[in-house]
Amino acid sequence: MSGFTFPTPDIPSLTDGPALRWGVIGTGQIAGDFVDALHAHTNQRVIAVTSRTAERGEAFATAHGVARAFTDAHAMASDPAVDVVYVATPHRQHHDGAIAAITAGTPVLIEKPIGLTPGEVRSIIDAARTHDVFAAEAMWTRYQPGFRVLAQLLTDSAFGDIVLAHADVGWQVPLDRPSRFLDPVEGGALFDMGIYSLWFTQFVIGPPVDVLATGCLRNVEGGNVDVASAALLTSANGAQATATSTILATMDGHASLVGTAGSARFVDHYVFPGRFSVTIDGQTTQWCDPAGLTGRDGLAHEAVGVATLITAGLKHSPVHSLDDSLALATTLAAVRSALTEQDTAR
């Protein structure tokens, strides 16, 4: 692999690009992490937040340096001072938050999963196109420098024809007390964690044409939630991938791909900013993130990337498109359906 060099990641500057004024819908942990990452590492500014109660919104605003608190998402999105909205509510509220922003004519970034079903995703896509408004799923990992480099390597066929990909994600969640993970509508491992592993495999091999899955469901009041799953995915050209997720244990976040000319393997948890190695002709070279951000500070890359796209006048994200989101939602639905069928057959 003599002379091999990684491509330069095509990423906008965290501090020199267009600065937009953000409104955030939601006051949970991801909303707080998003605001803190933007204020610490970028020139983006969050100026408004929406919560269901004035008290919670004002407390969040005070804690995170946000000027205004709203109790109505459409009213916040309609405020001329707000350039873009970030939807950071619980999963079941993503669709309504997205529609509130879109119908106000304000660009919107929607936390993953963008919708709980392919139907919800299509509804958001249709609304965004009807109102000619930017909308995108917040697949923040895709905006990190490492994935921009890896995307270029895949485009350049650096690994030859892709044969196999794998990704796993899991964080242990207590099952002996109520939590959103045990909600039969929006809970389970797939919506929070499995979406990353299914996204990675789609990123590498493309949307699958065949999905096989197995896993474990836990019976909760009102239905079942998936606590672990493993999916085998096959693309149109025959490439295969495995994607696993669980809330029963904490996993290392392995991700890898293998092609006819080489391979790549993440050294660090692939969901977060980190290192990966590339092996070609028996020699291995490691890529390290020059930005130096760790953990959820990497949300800064997503925000700046989206701000750059919006300022350029785009109505979609070529980094992670709405078509990508719909394909991912379709795969998620297929895996969930397979788990339900398996459970019914037992």
Short mmCIF file of C-alpha atoms in Angstrom, two decimals:
data_model
loop_
_atom_site.label_atom_id
_atom_site.label_comp_id
_atom_site.label_asym_id
_atom_site.label_seq_id
_atom_site.Cartn_x
_atom_site.Cartn_y
_atom_site.Cartn_z
CA MET A 1 0.00 0.00 0.00
CA SER A 2 2.96 2.25 -0.62
CA GLY A 3 1.98 5.83 -1.34
CA PHE A 4 -1.62 5.39 -0.12
CA THR A 5 -3.15 8.58 1.25
CA PHE A 6 -6.63 9.19 2.57
CA PRO A 7 -8.76 11.72 0.71
CA THR A 8 -9.26 15.06 2.43
CA PRO A 9 -12.70 15.10 4.05
CA ASP A 10 -15.04 17.52 2.34
CA ILE A 11 -16.33 19.15 5.51
CA PRO A 12 -17.28 22.76 6.19
CA SER A 13 -15.43 24.71 8.86
CA LEU A 14 -17.07 24.51 12.26
CA THR A 15 -16.60 28.23 12.86
CA ASP A 16 -16.10 30.04 9.55
CA GLY A 17 -19.22 29.01 7.65
CA PRO A 18 -22.75 30.45 7.61
CA ALA A 19 -24.17 30.94 11.10
CA LEU A 20 -27.85 30.07 11.42
CA ARG A 21 -30.25 30.68 14.27
CA TRP A 22 -31.75 27.41 15.47
CA GLY A 23 -34.96 26.57 17.24
CA VAL A 24 -35.12 23.24 19.09
CA ILE A 25 -38.28 21.23 19.71
CA GLY A 26 -37.78 19.12 22.81
CA THR A 27 -35.91 19.42 26.08
CA GLY A 28 -34.46 15.95 26.64
CA GLN A 29 -30.84 14.79 26.76
CA ILE A 30 -30.21 14.82 23.02
CA ALA A 31 -31.62 18.35 22.77
CA GLY A 32 -29.29 19.53 25.52
CA ASP A 33 -26.28 17.77 24.01
CA PHE A 34 -27.07 19.30 20.61
CA VAL A 35 -27.29 22.84 21.99
CA ASP A 36 -24.15 22.45 24.08
CA ALA A 37 -22.15 21.04 21.13
CA LEU A 38 -23.23 23.90 18.86
CA HIS A 39 -22.43 26.60 21.40
CA ALA A 40 -19.08 25.07 22.37
CA HIS A 41 -17.69 24.23 18.93
CA THR A 42 -19.48 26.22 16.21
CA ASN A 43 -20.76 29.64 15.28
CA GLN A 44 -24.31 28.26 15.11
CA ARG A 45 -26.63 29.56 17.82
CA VAL A 46 -29.76 28.10 19.36
CA ILE A 47 -32.08 31.02 20.12
CA ALA A 48 -35.37 29.27 20.94
CA VAL A 49 -36.75 26.07 22.41
CA THR A 50 -40.23 24.53 22.46
CA SER A 51 -41.54 22.40 25.30
CA ARG A 52 -44.99 21.18 26.24
CA THR A 53 -44.82 23.20 29.46
CA ALA A 54 -43.52 26.74 29.93
CA GLU A 55 -41.69 25.75 33.12
CA ARG A 56 -39.71 22.97 31.46
CA GLY A 57 -38.89 25.13 28.45
CA GLU A 58 -37.71 28.03 30.58
CA ALA A 59 -35.58 25.72 32.73
CA PHE A 60 -33.94 24.26 29.61
CA ALA A 61 -33.37 27.74 28.16
CA THR A 62 -31.70 28.91 31.35
CA ALA A 63 -29.51 25.79 31.61
CA HIS A 64 -28.30 25.93 28.00
CA GLY A 65 -28.08 29.64 27.22
CA VAL A 66 -31.17 29.85 24.99
CA ALA A 67 -32.96 33.19 24.82
CA ARG A 68 -36.61 32.23 24.30
CA ALA A 69 -38.98 29.42 25.26
CA PHE A 70 -42.18 28.48 23.42
CA THR A 71 -44.96 26.00 24.11
CA ASP A 72 -46.11 25.81 20.47
CA ALA A 73 -43.78 24.31 17.86
CA HIS A 74 -45.48 25.93 14.87
CA ALA A 75 -45.32 29.34 16.54
CA MET A 76 -41.58 28.94 17.15
CA ALA A 77 -40.95 27.73 13.61
CA SER A 78 -42.97 30.66 12.24
CA ASP A 79 -40.88 33.21 14.14
CA PRO A 80 -38.79 35.12 11.53
CA ALA A 81 -35.81 35.02 13.90
CA VAL A 82 -35.61 31.21 13.58
CA ASP A 83 -33.71 30.02 10.49
CA VAL A 84 -33.91 26.26 11.05
CA VAL A 85 -35.63 23.86 13.44
CA TYR A 86 -34.19 20.76 15.09
CA VAL A 87 -36.75 18.17 16.24
CA ALA A 88 -35.43 16.38 19.34
CA THR A 89 -38.61 15.05 20.89
CA PRO A 90 -39.41 11.41 21.74
CA HIS A 91 -39.76 9.27 18.60
CA ARG A 92 -43.54 9.28 18.40
CA GLN A 93 -43.53 13.10 18.19
CA HIS A 94 -40.97 13.41 15.38
CA HIS A 95 -43.58 13.46 12.63
CA ASP A 96 -45.70 16.20 14.19
CA GLY A 97 -42.65 18.34 14.97
CA ALA A 98 -41.41 17.99 11.41
CA ILE A 99 -44.78 18.92 9.94
CA ALA A 100 -45.03 21.94 12.27
CA ALA A 101 -41.75 23.29 10.92
CA ILE A 102 -42.42 22.40 7.29
CA THR A 103 -45.86 24.02 7.20
CA ALA A 104 -44.30 27.13 8.72
CA GLY A 105 -41.89 27.18 5.78
CA THR A 106 -38.83 26.64 7.98
CA PRO A 107 -36.04 24.14 7.21
CA VAL A 108 -36.02 21.21 9.60
CA LEU A 109 -33.59 18.58 10.87
CA ILE A 110 -35.43 15.66 12.46
CA GLU A 111 -33.88 13.27 14.95
CA LYS A 112 -33.67 9.66 13.92
CA PRO A 113 -35.81 7.77 13.34
CA ILE A 114 -37.40 10.48 11.19
CA GLY A 115 -40.67 8.52 11.46
CA LEU A 116 -41.87 5.39 13.22
CA THR A 117 -43.14 3.87 9.96
CA PRO A 118 -42.40 4.22 6.25
CA GLY A 119 -45.80 5.91 6.00
CA GLU A 120 -44.76 8.65 8.42
CA VAL A 121 -41.54 9.16 6.48
CA ARG A 122 -43.44 9.45 3.18
CA SER A 123 -45.74 11.99 4.79
CA ILE A 124 -42.78 14.16 5.79
CA ILE A 125 -41.20 13.80 2.35
CA ASP A 126 -44.45 14.77 0.62
CA ALA A 127 -44.93 17.78 2.90
CA ALA A 128 -41.35 18.99 2.39
CA ARG A 129 -41.69 18.76 -1.38
CA THR A 130 -45.13 20.36 -1.41
CA HIS A 131 -43.94 23.32 0.69
CA ASP A 132 -40.49 23.41 -0.99
CA VAL A 133 -38.76 23.27 2.39
CA PHE A 134 -35.47 21.62 3.39
CA ALA A 135 -35.99 18.53 5.53
CA ALA A 136 -33.52 15.85 6.61
CA GLU A 137 -33.08 13.06 9.11
CA ALA A 138 -30.47 13.76 11.77
CA MET A 139 -28.20 10.81 11.03
CA TRP A 140 -25.38 12.70 12.69
CA THR A 141 -22.77 9.95 12.32
CA ARG A 142 -22.85 10.36 8.54
CA TYR A 143 -21.72 14.01 8.82
CA GLN A 144 -18.58 13.21 10.79
CA PRO A 145 -15.23 13.62 9.01
CA GLY A 146 -14.45 9.90 9.13
CA PHE A 147 -17.59 8.96 7.26
CA ARG A 148 -17.00 11.65 4.67
CA VAL A 149 -13.59 10.08 4.06
CA LEU A 150 -15.04 6.57 3.98
CA ALA A 151 -17.77 7.69 1.58
CA GLN A 152 -15.14 9.01 -0.81
CA LEU A 153 -13.19 5.75 -0.61
CA LEU A 154 -16.36 3.82 -1.46
CA THR A 155 -17.13 6.17 -4.34
CA ASP A 156 -13.58 5.68 -5.64
CA SER A 157 -13.95 1.86 -5.36
CA ALA A 158 -10.87 1.76 -3.14
CA PHE A 159 -12.08 -1.56 -1.69
CA GLY A 160 -13.12 -3.06 -5.01
CA ASP A 161 -16.53 -4.71 -5.07
CA ILE A 162 -18.05 -4.78 -1.60
CA VAL A 163 -18.74 -8.31 -0.43
CA LEU A 164 -19.68 -7.97 3.25
CA ALA A 165 -20.36 -5.36 5.93
CA HIS A 166 -21.13 -5.64 9.63
CA ALA A 167 -22.17 -3.28 12.42
CA ASP A 168 -23.33 -3.68 16.01
CA VAL A 169 -24.74 -1.25 18.55
CA GLY A 170 -25.98 -1.85 22.07
CA TRP A 171 -26.22 -0.16 25.44
CA GLN A 172 -27.49 -2.00 28.48
CA VAL A 173 -30.81 -0.65 29.70
CA PRO A 174 -32.42 -1.68 33.03
CA LEU A 175 -35.47 -3.79 32.35
CA ASP A 176 -36.83 -3.69 35.89
CA ARG A 177 -38.14 -0.13 35.83
CA PRO A 178 -40.24 1.90 33.37
CA SER A 179 -38.43 3.79 30.61
CA ARG A 180 -39.00 4.90 27.05
CA PHE A 181 -37.08 1.81 25.91
CA LEU A 182 -39.96 -0.32 27.19
CA ASP A 183 -42.66 1.65 25.41
CA PRO A 184 -44.46 -0.70 22.97
CA VAL A 185 -44.91 2.10 20.39
CA GLU A 186 -41.50 3.73 20.28
CA GLY A 187 -39.31 1.59 22.50
CA GLY A 188 -36.91 -1.28 21.98
CA ALA A 189 -33.36 -1.49 20.67
CA LEU A 190 -34.07 -0.99 16.97
CA PHE A 191 -35.37 2.58 16.99
CA ASP A 192 -32.61 3.88 19.26
CA MET A 193 -29.61 1.68 18.44
CA GLY A 194 -30.38 -0.75 15.66
CA ILE A 195 -31.06 2.16 13.34
CA TYR A 196 -27.32 2.91 13.44
CA SER A 197 -26.28 -0.61 12.49
CA LEU A 198 -28.90 -0.82 9.75
CA TRP A 199 -27.87 2.62 8.49
CA PHE A 200 -24.19 1.62 8.36
CA THR A 201 -24.92 -1.47 6.33
CA GLN A 202 -27.13 0.54 3.96
CA PHE A 203 -24.34 3.12 3.66
CA VAL A 204 -21.94 0.38 2.56
CA ILE A 205 -23.99 -2.05 0.45
CA GLY A 206 -27.04 0.05 -0.39
CA PRO A 207 -30.69 -0.61 0.48
CA PRO A 208 -31.30 -4.33 0.90
CA VAL A 209 -33.61 -6.26 -1.39
CA ASP A 210 -33.80 -9.19 1.03
CA VAL A 211 -34.05 -8.97 4.83
CA LEU A 212 -33.84 -11.91 7.24
CA ALA A 213 -33.98 -11.25 10.96
CA THR A 214 -34.21 -12.95 14.30
CA GLY A 215 -34.27 -11.63 17.82
CA CYS A 216 -35.88 -11.43 21.24
CA LEU A 217 -39.03 -9.58 22.22
CA ARG A 218 -40.05 -8.62 25.74
CA ASN A 219 -43.70 -8.49 26.67
CA VAL A 220 -44.66 -5.17 28.25
CA GLU A 221 -48.00 -3.65 29.11
CA GLY A 222 -49.63 -2.84 25.79
CA GLY A 223 -47.43 -4.99 23.55
CA ASN A 224 -43.89 -6.17 22.86
CA VAL A 225 -40.55 -4.43 22.48
CA ASP A 226 -37.43 -5.77 20.82
CA VAL A 227 -34.56 -6.21 23.25
CA ALA A 228 -32.14 -7.80 20.78
CA SER A 229 -32.02 -8.50 17.06
CA ALA A 230 -29.72 -9.69 14.32
CA ALA A 231 -30.44 -9.02 10.65
CA LEU A 232 -28.93 -10.49 7.50
CA LEU A 233 -29.27 -8.10 4.57
CA THR A 234 -28.62 -8.68 0.88
CA SER A 235 -28.25 -5.92 -1.70
CA ALA A 236 -29.34 -5.95 -5.33
CA ASN A 237 -25.81 -6.84 -6.47
CA GLY A 238 -25.45 -9.70 -3.98
CA ALA A 239 -23.40 -7.97 -1.27
CA GLN A 240 -24.40 -9.04 2.22
CA ALA A 241 -24.35 -7.42 5.63
CA THR A 242 -25.16 -8.23 9.23
CA ALA A 243 -26.58 -5.71 11.67
CA THR A 244 -27.15 -6.34 15.36
CA SER A 245 -28.58 -4.33 18.25
CA THR A 246 -29.50 -4.94 21.88
CA ILE A 247 -30.50 -3.24 25.12
CA LEU A 248 -29.46 -6.31 27.13
CA ALA A 249 -25.73 -5.48 27.13
CA THR A 250 -23.29 -2.76 26.15
CA MET A 251 -21.46 -3.55 22.92
CA ASP A 252 -18.19 -2.17 21.55
CA GLY A 253 -19.69 -0.62 18.43
CA HIS A 254 -17.81 -2.71 15.88
CA ALA A 255 -18.22 -1.88 12.22
CA SER A 256 -16.36 -3.19 9.21
CA LEU A 257 -16.54 -3.77 5.49
CA VAL A 258 -14.76 -6.16 3.16
CA GLY A 259 -14.32 -5.84 -0.58
CA THR A 260 -12.45 -7.67 -3.31
CA ALA A 261 -9.55 -5.19 -3.09
CA GLY A 262 -9.42 -4.31 0.60
CA SER A 263 -11.23 -3.72 3.86
CA ALA A 264 -11.97 -1.15 6.53
CA ARG A 265 -12.52 -1.61 10.25
CA PHE A 266 -13.43 0.92 12.91
CA VAL A 267 -10.98 1.07 15.80
CA ASP A 268 -13.32 3.16 17.95
CA HIS A 269 -17.10 3.00 18.34
CA TYR A 270 -18.27 3.93 14.85
CA VAL A 271 -21.32 5.93 15.97
CA PHE A 272 -19.04 8.61 17.47
CA PRO A 273 -16.07 10.52 16.05
CA GLY A 274 -13.08 8.20 16.01
CA ARG A 275 -10.54 6.14 14.13
CA PHE A 276 -10.79 3.49 11.45
CA SER A 277 -8.17 1.46 9.63
CA VAL A 278 -7.95 0.55 5.95
CA THR A 279 -6.14 -2.55 4.72
CA ILE A 280 -5.16 -2.90 1.06
CA ASP A 281 -2.54 -5.27 -0.36
CA GLY A 282 -1.89 -6.62 3.13
CA GLN A 283 -0.84 -3.27 4.58
CA THR A 284 -2.89 -1.27 7.06
CA THR A 285 -3.16 2.49 7.47
CA GLN A 286 -5.16 4.20 10.19
CA TRP A 287 -7.25 7.33 9.78
CA CYS A 288 -7.61 9.66 12.77
CA ASP A 289 -10.15 12.46 13.08
CA PRO A 290 -8.29 15.80 12.82
CA ALA A 291 -11.17 17.76 14.40
CA GLY A 292 -10.56 16.13 17.77
CA LEU A 293 -14.19 16.09 18.86
CA THR A 294 -15.37 13.16 20.95
CA GLY A 295 -18.73 11.69 21.91
CA ARG A 296 -21.80 13.78 21.21
CA ASP A 297 -19.69 16.87 20.58
CA GLY A 298 -19.66 15.37 17.09
CA LEU A 299 -23.20 16.73 16.70
CA ALA A 300 -21.44 19.97 15.78
CA HIS A 301 -20.45 18.50 12.40
CA GLU A 302 -24.05 17.66 11.59
CA ALA A 303 -25.35 21.11 12.49
CA VAL A 304 -22.71 22.93 10.47
CA GLY A 305 -23.15 20.54 7.54
CA VAL A 306 -26.90 21.13 7.48
CA ALA A 307 -26.48 24.89 7.88
CA THR A 308 -24.15 24.91 4.88
CA LEU A 309 -26.65 22.98 2.74
CA ILE A 310 -29.53 25.27 3.71
CA THR A 311 -27.51 28.41 3.03
CA ALA A 312 -26.61 27.01 -0.39
CA GLY A 313 -30.32 26.80 -1.17
CA LEU A 314 -30.66 23.01 -1.13
CA LYS A 315 -33.99 21.45 -0.21
CA HIS A 316 -32.50 18.07 0.69
CA SER A 317 -29.30 16.62 2.09
CA PRO A 318 -27.04 14.79 -0.38
CA VAL A 319 -25.16 13.50 2.68
CA HIS A 320 -28.16 11.53 4.02
CA SER A 321 -31.12 12.06 1.72
CA LEU A 322 -34.83 11.64 2.35
CA ASP A 323 -34.71 8.67 -0.03
CA ASP A 324 -32.02 7.20 2.24
CA SER A 325 -34.30 7.80 5.20
CA LEU A 326 -37.25 6.10 3.52
CA ALA A 327 -35.11 3.10 2.57
CA LEU A 328 -33.86 2.87 6.16
CA ALA A 329 -37.38 3.10 7.56
CA THR A 330 -38.46 0.34 5.18
CA THR A 331 -35.67 -1.93 6.42
CA LEU A 332 -36.47 -1.14 10.05
CA ALA A 333 -40.09 -2.08 9.40
CA ALA A 334 -39.03 -5.34 7.73
CA VAL A 335 -36.84 -6.32 10.70
CA ARG A 336 -39.56 -5.46 13.21
CA SER A 337 -42.09 -7.45 11.17
CA ALA A 338 -39.77 -10.46 11.07
CA LEU A 339 -39.36 -10.38 14.85
CA THR A 340 -43.12 -10.20 15.35
CA GLU A 341 -43.71 -13.10 12.96
CA GLN A 342 -41.05 -15.13 14.73
CA ASP A 343 -42.63 -14.44 18.11
CA THR A 344 -46.11 -15.33 16.84
CA ALA A 345 -44.85 -18.64 15.45
CA ARG A 346 -43.42 -19.74 18.80
#
